[in-house]
């Protein structure tokens, strides 16, 4: 369970809202989407308690690419993610659909484009009218220099208009993308935000599903395009488009994108932790070496044990035979009556076999 750093004054609220809320929350099925909470510093990790993908979390274990992205767009990222309400375009870029605001909070309209959906578990639930499903395409690209030329307040707006790519990725994809014209680098207000979100939504996926290995997306495009996913970039990811391996481009500072042909396509991403395969191979090789070693060890020691037993058997002195005789019976007579059962008290006398044979002669 996630541990929230906030000390809740009312235990009943923590039990009834944070813990039980996961089973009482009722959102429509369909789109896989992220959620958001406001105020950003009052309800950390509620989304984790409720099993909701969200952008507000006190969590120190994140991909390195997240640490690259957030500072680039002006959001502080140390041990938590808390983008404030000024970055409204960031919500569309990261596919945020739901906004939760406690009903006792006075400010109920912190960002443009959110419409009241209903009230649940003491929260007003708002739906983002500018929601863009996971997996959407672009017409334009921008360079890192283009991004740096804008203030941090406007960079997420700019990335909603054009995808940011590194130089090598630009060279690989400039046949399907156009460099954003200079005049389109400006005018990044609310109205432009609504228009850019609508453009991205018109080129978005119609199905997105996750599982314990990765995710699958289906999208229908009018022509070949670069499809962006706001999933943190990591070397452990591999992708296939319509069953064929696809190159993953690092896009918008810390996320991923792949080329997808025109028509209806299936995109599949799978994740394997870097080093896992090498580690398993190393472990398997170690087990094999140990098995060979144990086999040879027991073979060699087994042969040595047999030789040692043989040597001990040769060097051992002759055994002495013990016979039961009557105290009044002569030893020489006992030699010819080995099976006689005495009727009187007996005693056991050791007899050397060689001497006994000589006496018999």
Short mmCIF file of C-alpha atoms in Angstrom, two decimals:
data_model
loop_
_atom_site.label_atom_id
_atom_site.label_comp_id
_atom_site.label_asym_id
_atom_site.label_seq_id
_atom_site.Cartn_x
_atom_site.Cartn_y
_atom_site.Cartn_z
CA UNK A 1 0.00 0.00 0.00
CA UNK A 2 1.20 3.50 -0.74
CA UNK A 3 2.11 5.53 2.31
CA UNK A 4 0.94 9.14 2.32
CA UNK A 5 3.21 11.67 3.99
CA UNK A 6 0.19 13.68 5.20
CA UNK A 7 -0.93 13.02 8.76
CA UNK A 8 -4.71 12.78 8.61
CA UNK A 9 -6.43 14.21 11.66
CA UNK A 10 -9.51 12.06 11.32
CA UNK A 11 -8.98 8.33 11.24
CA UNK A 12 -12.54 7.77 10.07
CA UNK A 13 -11.90 9.92 6.98
CA UNK A 14 -8.81 7.90 6.12
CA UNK A 15 -10.67 4.60 6.47
CA UNK A 16 -13.97 5.59 4.86
CA UNK A 17 -12.61 7.80 2.09
CA UNK A 18 -9.02 6.85 1.28
CA UNK A 19 -9.30 3.10 1.81
CA UNK A 20 -12.95 2.25 1.19
CA UNK A 21 -13.28 4.85 -1.55
CA UNK A 22 -11.56 2.53 -4.02
CA UNK A 23 -14.56 0.19 -3.90
CA UNK A 24 -17.21 2.92 -3.81
CA UNK A 25 -15.90 5.08 -6.64
CA UNK A 26 -17.95 4.70 -9.81
CA UNK A 27 -16.55 6.05 -13.08
CA UNK A 28 -17.76 5.05 -16.55
CA UNK A 29 -15.89 2.19 -18.18
CA UNK A 30 -14.20 2.71 -21.50
CA UNK A 31 -11.33 5.13 -21.96
CA UNK A 32 -8.15 4.42 -20.05
CA UNK A 33 -7.33 7.81 -18.58
CA UNK A 34 -5.40 9.60 -15.87
CA UNK A 35 -6.93 11.56 -13.02
CA UNK A 36 -6.01 14.75 -11.19
CA UNK A 37 -6.69 16.15 -7.72
CA UNK A 38 -7.03 19.70 -6.44
CA UNK A 39 -5.62 21.33 -4.37
CA UNK A 40 -2.37 19.60 -5.30
CA UNK A 41 -0.94 19.59 -1.76
CA UNK A 42 -4.04 18.43 0.12
CA UNK A 43 -4.78 14.97 -1.23
CA UNK A 44 -1.46 13.36 -2.15
CA UNK A 45 -1.69 9.66 -3.05
CA UNK A 46 -5.49 9.49 -2.95
CA UNK A 47 -5.29 8.37 -6.57
CA UNK A 48 -3.00 5.51 -5.57
CA UNK A 49 -5.36 4.45 -2.79
CA UNK A 50 -8.21 4.48 -5.30
CA UNK A 51 -6.16 2.58 -7.93
CA UNK A 52 -6.46 5.47 -10.39
CA UNK A 53 -3.67 6.40 -12.82
CA UNK A 54 -2.98 10.00 -11.86
CA UNK A 55 -0.47 12.83 -12.07
CA UNK A 56 -0.47 13.74 -8.36
CA UNK A 57 1.65 11.38 -6.28
CA UNK A 58 4.19 11.30 -3.48
CA UNK A 59 6.41 8.59 -4.94
CA UNK A 60 10.19 8.62 -5.23
CA UNK A 61 10.62 5.59 -7.53
CA UNK A 62 10.02 6.84 -11.08
CA UNK A 63 11.75 6.45 -14.47
CA UNK A 64 14.62 8.82 -15.17
CA UNK A 65 12.68 10.26 -18.11
CA UNK A 66 10.08 11.69 -15.71
CA UNK A 67 12.86 13.57 -13.95
CA UNK A 68 13.84 15.03 -17.34
CA UNK A 69 10.35 16.00 -18.43
CA UNK A 70 8.83 17.79 -15.45
CA UNK A 71 11.61 20.34 -14.85
CA UNK A 72 11.58 21.09 -18.58
CA UNK A 73 7.96 22.22 -18.40
CA UNK A 74 8.43 24.13 -15.15
CA UNK A 75 7.18 21.53 -12.66
CA UNK A 76 9.37 20.70 -9.67
CA UNK A 77 10.02 16.97 -9.35
CA UNK A 78 11.83 15.66 -6.27
CA UNK A 79 10.00 12.90 -4.40
CA UNK A 80 6.56 13.85 -5.66
CA UNK A 81 4.69 15.06 -8.74
CA UNK A 82 2.49 18.09 -8.10
CA UNK A 83 1.89 20.13 -11.27
CA UNK A 84 -0.27 23.06 -10.24
CA UNK A 85 -3.37 24.36 -11.99
CA UNK A 86 -1.45 26.90 -14.09
CA UNK A 87 -0.35 24.07 -16.39
CA UNK A 88 -3.80 23.29 -17.79
CA UNK A 89 -2.44 22.18 -21.20
CA UNK A 90 -0.30 19.60 -19.40
CA UNK A 91 -3.51 17.78 -18.43
CA UNK A 92 -4.50 17.23 -22.06
CA UNK A 93 -0.95 16.26 -23.06
CA UNK A 94 -0.90 13.59 -20.31
CA UNK A 95 -4.42 12.30 -21.11
CA UNK A 96 -6.06 13.49 -17.87
CA UNK A 97 -9.83 13.00 -18.00
CA UNK A 98 -11.01 13.31 -14.39
CA UNK A 99 -10.48 16.06 -11.84
CA UNK A 100 -11.41 15.52 -8.17
CA UNK A 101 -11.99 18.51 -5.91
CA UNK A 102 -13.14 18.08 -2.30
CA UNK A 103 -16.64 19.51 -1.95
CA UNK A 104 -15.56 21.72 0.97
CA UNK A 105 -12.92 23.51 -1.16
CA UNK A 106 -14.03 26.99 -2.14
CA UNK A 107 -12.32 27.11 -5.55
CA UNK A 108 -14.18 24.71 -7.82
CA UNK A 109 -13.00 25.98 -11.22
CA UNK A 110 -9.20 26.02 -11.08
CA UNK A 111 -8.63 25.15 -14.75
CA UNK A 112 -10.44 25.81 -18.04
CA UNK A 113 -12.26 23.02 -19.86
CA UNK A 114 -13.48 20.92 -16.91
CA UNK A 115 -17.22 20.29 -16.54
CA UNK A 116 -18.94 18.92 -13.43
CA UNK A 117 -19.76 15.22 -13.89
CA UNK A 118 -21.13 14.23 -10.45
CA UNK A 119 -20.35 14.06 -6.73
CA UNK A 120 -18.82 10.98 -5.10
CA UNK A 121 -17.27 10.17 -1.71
CA UNK A 122 -17.20 13.83 -0.69
CA UNK A 123 -15.59 15.00 -3.95
CA UNK A 124 -16.94 16.91 -6.92
CA UNK A 125 -15.85 14.99 -10.02
CA UNK A 126 -15.12 17.03 -13.16
CA UNK A 127 -14.64 15.70 -16.69
CA UNK A 128 -12.02 17.21 -18.99
CA UNK A 129 -13.71 18.35 -22.19
CA UNK A 130 -10.25 18.54 -23.78
CA UNK A 131 -9.34 14.96 -22.93
CA UNK A 132 -7.15 13.23 -25.53
CA UNK A 133 -6.99 9.41 -25.42
CA UNK A 134 -3.63 7.69 -25.03
CA UNK A 135 -1.98 7.43 -28.44
CA UNK A 136 -2.36 10.48 -30.69
CA UNK A 137 -0.56 11.84 -33.74
CA UNK A 138 0.94 15.12 -34.93
CA UNK A 139 1.43 17.10 -38.13
CA UNK A 140 4.43 19.09 -36.88
CA UNK A 141 7.66 18.61 -34.96
CA UNK A 142 9.80 21.01 -32.93
CA UNK A 143 13.44 20.83 -31.89
CA UNK A 144 14.87 21.05 -28.40
CA UNK A 145 15.99 24.57 -29.25
CA UNK A 146 12.41 25.50 -30.12
CA UNK A 147 11.32 24.27 -26.70
CA UNK A 148 14.09 26.14 -24.90
CA UNK A 149 13.14 29.38 -26.66
CA UNK A 150 9.81 29.39 -24.82
CA UNK A 151 9.17 30.03 -21.15
CA UNK A 152 8.45 26.98 -19.01
CA UNK A 153 4.85 28.15 -18.60
CA UNK A 154 4.17 27.67 -22.32
CA UNK A 155 6.18 24.56 -23.14
CA UNK A 156 3.42 22.03 -22.45
CA UNK A 157 1.09 24.12 -24.66
CA UNK A 158 3.72 24.04 -27.40
CA UNK A 159 4.14 20.25 -27.12
CA UNK A 160 0.41 19.87 -27.58
CA UNK A 161 0.78 21.63 -30.94
CA UNK A 162 3.94 19.89 -32.17
CA UNK A 163 5.95 16.91 -30.96
CA UNK A 164 9.43 17.60 -29.61
CA UNK A 165 12.07 15.28 -31.08
CA UNK A 166 15.82 14.87 -30.86
CA UNK A 167 17.90 15.52 -33.99
CA UNK A 168 18.30 11.87 -35.01
CA UNK A 169 14.58 11.24 -34.61
CA UNK A 170 13.85 14.31 -36.74
CA UNK A 171 16.05 12.95 -39.53
CA UNK A 172 14.18 9.64 -39.42
CA UNK A 173 10.72 11.20 -39.46
CA UNK A 174 10.93 14.45 -41.44
CA UNK A 175 9.21 12.69 -44.34
CA UNK A 176 5.96 12.49 -42.37
CA UNK A 177 6.34 15.55 -40.13
CA UNK A 178 6.89 19.24 -40.90
CA UNK A 179 8.89 21.65 -38.80
CA UNK A 180 6.45 23.94 -36.99
CA UNK A 181 6.35 27.28 -38.86
CA UNK A 182 7.77 30.26 -37.00
CA UNK A 183 4.43 32.06 -36.86
CA UNK A 184 2.86 29.04 -35.12
CA UNK A 185 5.36 29.17 -32.25
CA UNK A 186 3.25 31.83 -30.59
CA UNK A 187 -0.34 32.42 -29.52
CA UNK A 188 -0.53 29.69 -26.90
CA UNK A 189 -3.50 30.91 -24.86
CA UNK A 190 -6.71 29.15 -23.81
CA UNK A 191 -8.48 29.39 -27.17
CA UNK A 192 -5.45 28.01 -29.00
CA UNK A 193 -5.20 25.28 -26.38
CA UNK A 194 -8.78 24.17 -27.09
CA UNK A 195 -8.05 24.07 -30.84
CA UNK A 196 -4.78 22.14 -30.44
CA UNK A 197 -6.45 19.60 -28.14
CA UNK A 198 -9.21 19.09 -30.72
CA UNK A 199 -6.60 18.53 -33.45
CA UNK A 200 -4.77 15.90 -31.39
CA UNK A 201 -8.04 14.20 -30.46
CA UNK A 202 -8.98 13.91 -34.15
CA UNK A 203 -5.83 11.78 -34.65
CA UNK A 204 -6.14 9.70 -31.49
CA UNK A 205 -6.67 6.01 -30.77
CA UNK A 206 -10.09 4.45 -30.40
CA UNK A 207 -8.92 1.68 -28.06
CA UNK A 208 -6.23 1.49 -25.39
CA UNK A 209 -5.79 -1.45 -23.00
CA UNK A 210 -3.12 -2.26 -20.43
CA UNK A 211 -1.96 -5.56 -18.94
CA UNK A 212 0.88 -6.76 -16.72
CA UNK A 213 3.33 -6.81 -19.65
CA UNK A 214 2.54 -3.50 -21.35
CA UNK A 215 -0.29 -2.05 -23.42
CA UNK A 216 -2.13 -2.41 -26.72
CA UNK A 217 -3.54 0.44 -28.78
CA UNK A 218 -5.69 0.55 -31.89
CA UNK A 219 -5.79 3.62 -34.11
CA UNK A 220 -7.09 4.56 -37.56
CA UNK A 221 -5.06 7.13 -39.51
CA UNK A 222 -5.55 8.91 -42.83
CA UNK A 223 -1.82 8.60 -43.62
CA UNK A 224 1.42 7.41 -42.05
CA UNK A 225 2.08 9.36 -38.87
CA UNK A 226 4.14 9.42 -35.69
CA UNK A 227 1.91 8.35 -32.80
CA UNK A 228 2.78 9.69 -29.35
CA UNK A 229 2.20 7.99 -25.98
CA UNK A 230 2.63 9.84 -22.69
CA UNK A 231 4.23 6.74 -21.19
CA UNK A 232 7.70 7.34 -19.69
CA UNK A 233 10.52 6.39 -22.05
CA UNK A 234 12.72 3.52 -20.89
CA UNK A 235 15.14 1.14 -22.61
CA UNK A 236 13.11 -1.83 -21.37
CA UNK A 237 10.28 -1.07 -23.81
CA UNK A 238 9.87 -2.76 -27.19
CA UNK A 239 7.14 -2.05 -29.74
CA UNK A 240 5.38 -3.74 -32.63
CA UNK A 241 3.07 -2.18 -35.18
CA UNK A 242 0.75 -4.67 -36.85
CA UNK A 243 2.96 -7.46 -35.57
CA UNK A 244 6.22 -6.03 -36.95
CA UNK A 245 9.00 -4.59 -34.73
CA UNK A 246 8.95 -0.79 -34.60
CA UNK A 247 11.57 1.73 -33.53
CA UNK A 248 10.63 3.69 -30.42
CA UNK A 249 11.45 7.38 -30.61
CA UNK A 250 11.99 9.47 -27.50
CA UNK A 251 9.39 12.21 -27.82
CA UNK A 252 8.34 15.31 -25.86
CA UNK A 253 11.44 15.12 -23.64
CA UNK A 254 10.58 11.97 -21.68
CA UNK A 255 7.94 9.91 -23.50
CA UNK A 256 7.58 7.57 -26.50
CA UNK A 257 6.35 7.56 -30.10
CA UNK A 258 6.30 5.12 -33.03
CA UNK A 259 5.61 5.39 -36.76
CA UNK A 260 2.24 3.96 -37.77
CA UNK A 261 1.01 3.43 -41.35
CA UNK A 262 -2.25 4.67 -42.80
CA UNK A 263 -5.37 2.67 -42.06
CA UNK A 264 -6.44 0.65 -39.05
CA UNK A 265 -3.42 -0.45 -37.02
CA UNK A 266 -2.61 -2.28 -33.81
CA UNK A 267 0.28 -1.00 -31.71
CA UNK A 268 1.76 -3.21 -29.02
CA UNK A 269 4.27 -2.17 -26.34
CA UNK A 270 5.94 -4.71 -24.03
CA UNK A 271 8.22 -4.01 -21.11
CA UNK A 272 11.07 -6.15 -19.81
CA UNK A 273 13.28 -4.70 -17.09
CA UNK A 274 16.75 -3.89 -18.49
CA UNK A 275 19.23 -6.59 -17.52
CA UNK A 276 16.54 -9.14 -16.66
CA UNK A 277 17.32 -11.45 -19.61
CA UNK A 278 21.07 -11.19 -19.03
CA UNK A 279 20.53 -11.89 -15.35
CA UNK A 280 18.39 -14.95 -16.05
CA UNK A 281 20.96 -16.26 -18.56
CA UNK A 282 23.73 -15.72 -16.02
CA UNK A 283 21.74 -17.51 -13.33
CA UNK A 284 21.01 -20.40 -15.71
CA UNK A 285 24.68 -20.68 -16.66
CA UNK A 286 25.63 -20.68 -12.98
CA UNK A 287 23.19 -23.49 -12.23
CA UNK A 288 24.51 -25.51 -15.20
CA UNK A 289 28.13 -25.07 -14.07
CA UNK A 290 27.19 -26.10 -10.53
CA UNK A 291 25.41 -29.21 -11.85
CA UNK A 292 28.47 -30.23 -13.91
CA UNK A 293 30.75 -29.61 -10.94
CA UNK A 294 28.62 -31.75 -8.62
CA UNK A 295 28.42 -34.53 -11.22
CA UNK A 296 32.22 -34.61 -11.70
CA UNK A 297 32.79 -34.32 -7.95
CA UNK A 298 30.62 -37.32 -7.12
CA UNK A 299 32.08 -39.34 -10.00
CA UNK A 300 35.67 -38.72 -8.86
CA UNK A 301 34.98 -39.17 -5.16
CA UNK A 302 32.96 -42.31 -5.92
CA UNK A 303 35.91 -43.95 -7.69
CA UNK A 304 38.27 -42.95 -4.89
CA UNK A 305 35.89 -44.40 -2.32
CA UNK A 306 35.81 -47.75 -4.14
CA UNK A 307 39.62 -47.92 -4.34
CA UNK A 308 39.91 -47.02 -0.68
CA UNK A 309 37.43 -49.73 0.33
CA UNK A 310 39.34 -52.31 -1.73
CA UNK A 311 42.63 -51.33 -0.13
CA UNK A 312 41.14 -51.59 3.35
CA UNK A 313 39.71 -55.04 2.58
CA UNK A 314 43.15 -56.38 1.46
CA UNK A 315 45.05 -55.04 4.45
CA UNK A 316 42.61 -56.24 7.12
CA UNK A 317 43.83 -59.16 9.37
CA UNK A 318 42.08 -62.53 9.13
CA UNK A 319 38.94 -62.82 11.12
CA UNK A 320 38.71 -65.19 14.04
CA UNK A 321 35.92 -67.71 14.25
CA UNK A 322 34.08 -68.19 17.47
CA UNK A 323 32.56 -71.56 18.37
CA UNK A 324 30.46 -72.61 21.30
CA UNK A 325 32.01 -75.56 23.17
CA UNK A 326 31.36 -77.40 26.33
CA UNK A 327 33.76 -76.65 29.14
CA UNK A 328 34.63 -80.34 29.35
CA UNK A 329 34.95 -80.86 25.61
CA UNK A 330 38.38 -81.01 24.10
CA UNK A 331 39.13 -78.31 21.55
CA UNK A 332 40.09 -80.93 18.96
CA UNK A 333 36.71 -82.61 19.40
CA UNK A 334 34.93 -79.33 19.02
CA UNK A 335 36.39 -79.10 15.53
CA UNK A 336 34.38 -82.10 14.40
CA UNK A 337 31.24 -81.18 16.29
CA UNK A 338 30.61 -77.54 15.38
CA UNK A 339 26.85 -77.83 15.71
CA UNK A 340 26.72 -79.51 19.09
CA UNK A 341 24.47 -77.68 21.51
CA UNK A 342 25.84 -77.99 25.04
CA UNK A 343 23.52 -78.86 27.89
CA UNK A 344 25.74 -77.40 30.58
CA UNK A 345 26.98 -73.86 31.15
CA UNK A 346 29.25 -72.83 28.35
CA UNK A 347 31.97 -70.36 27.72
CA UNK A 348 33.14 -68.66 24.55
CA UNK A 349 36.76 -69.32 23.61
CA UNK A 350 38.32 -67.60 20.58
CA UNK A 351 39.94 -70.09 18.27
CA UNK A 352 42.42 -69.22 15.57
CA UNK A 353 41.23 -70.89 12.39
CA UNK A 354 44.72 -71.80 11.18
CA UNK A 355 45.74 -73.36 14.50
CA UNK A 356 42.48 -75.28 14.69
CA UNK A 357 43.08 -76.77 11.26
CA UNK A 358 46.60 -77.84 12.26
CA UNK A 359 45.27 -79.46 15.41
CA UNK A 360 42.73 -81.36 13.36
CA UNK A 361 45.44 -82.75 11.18
#
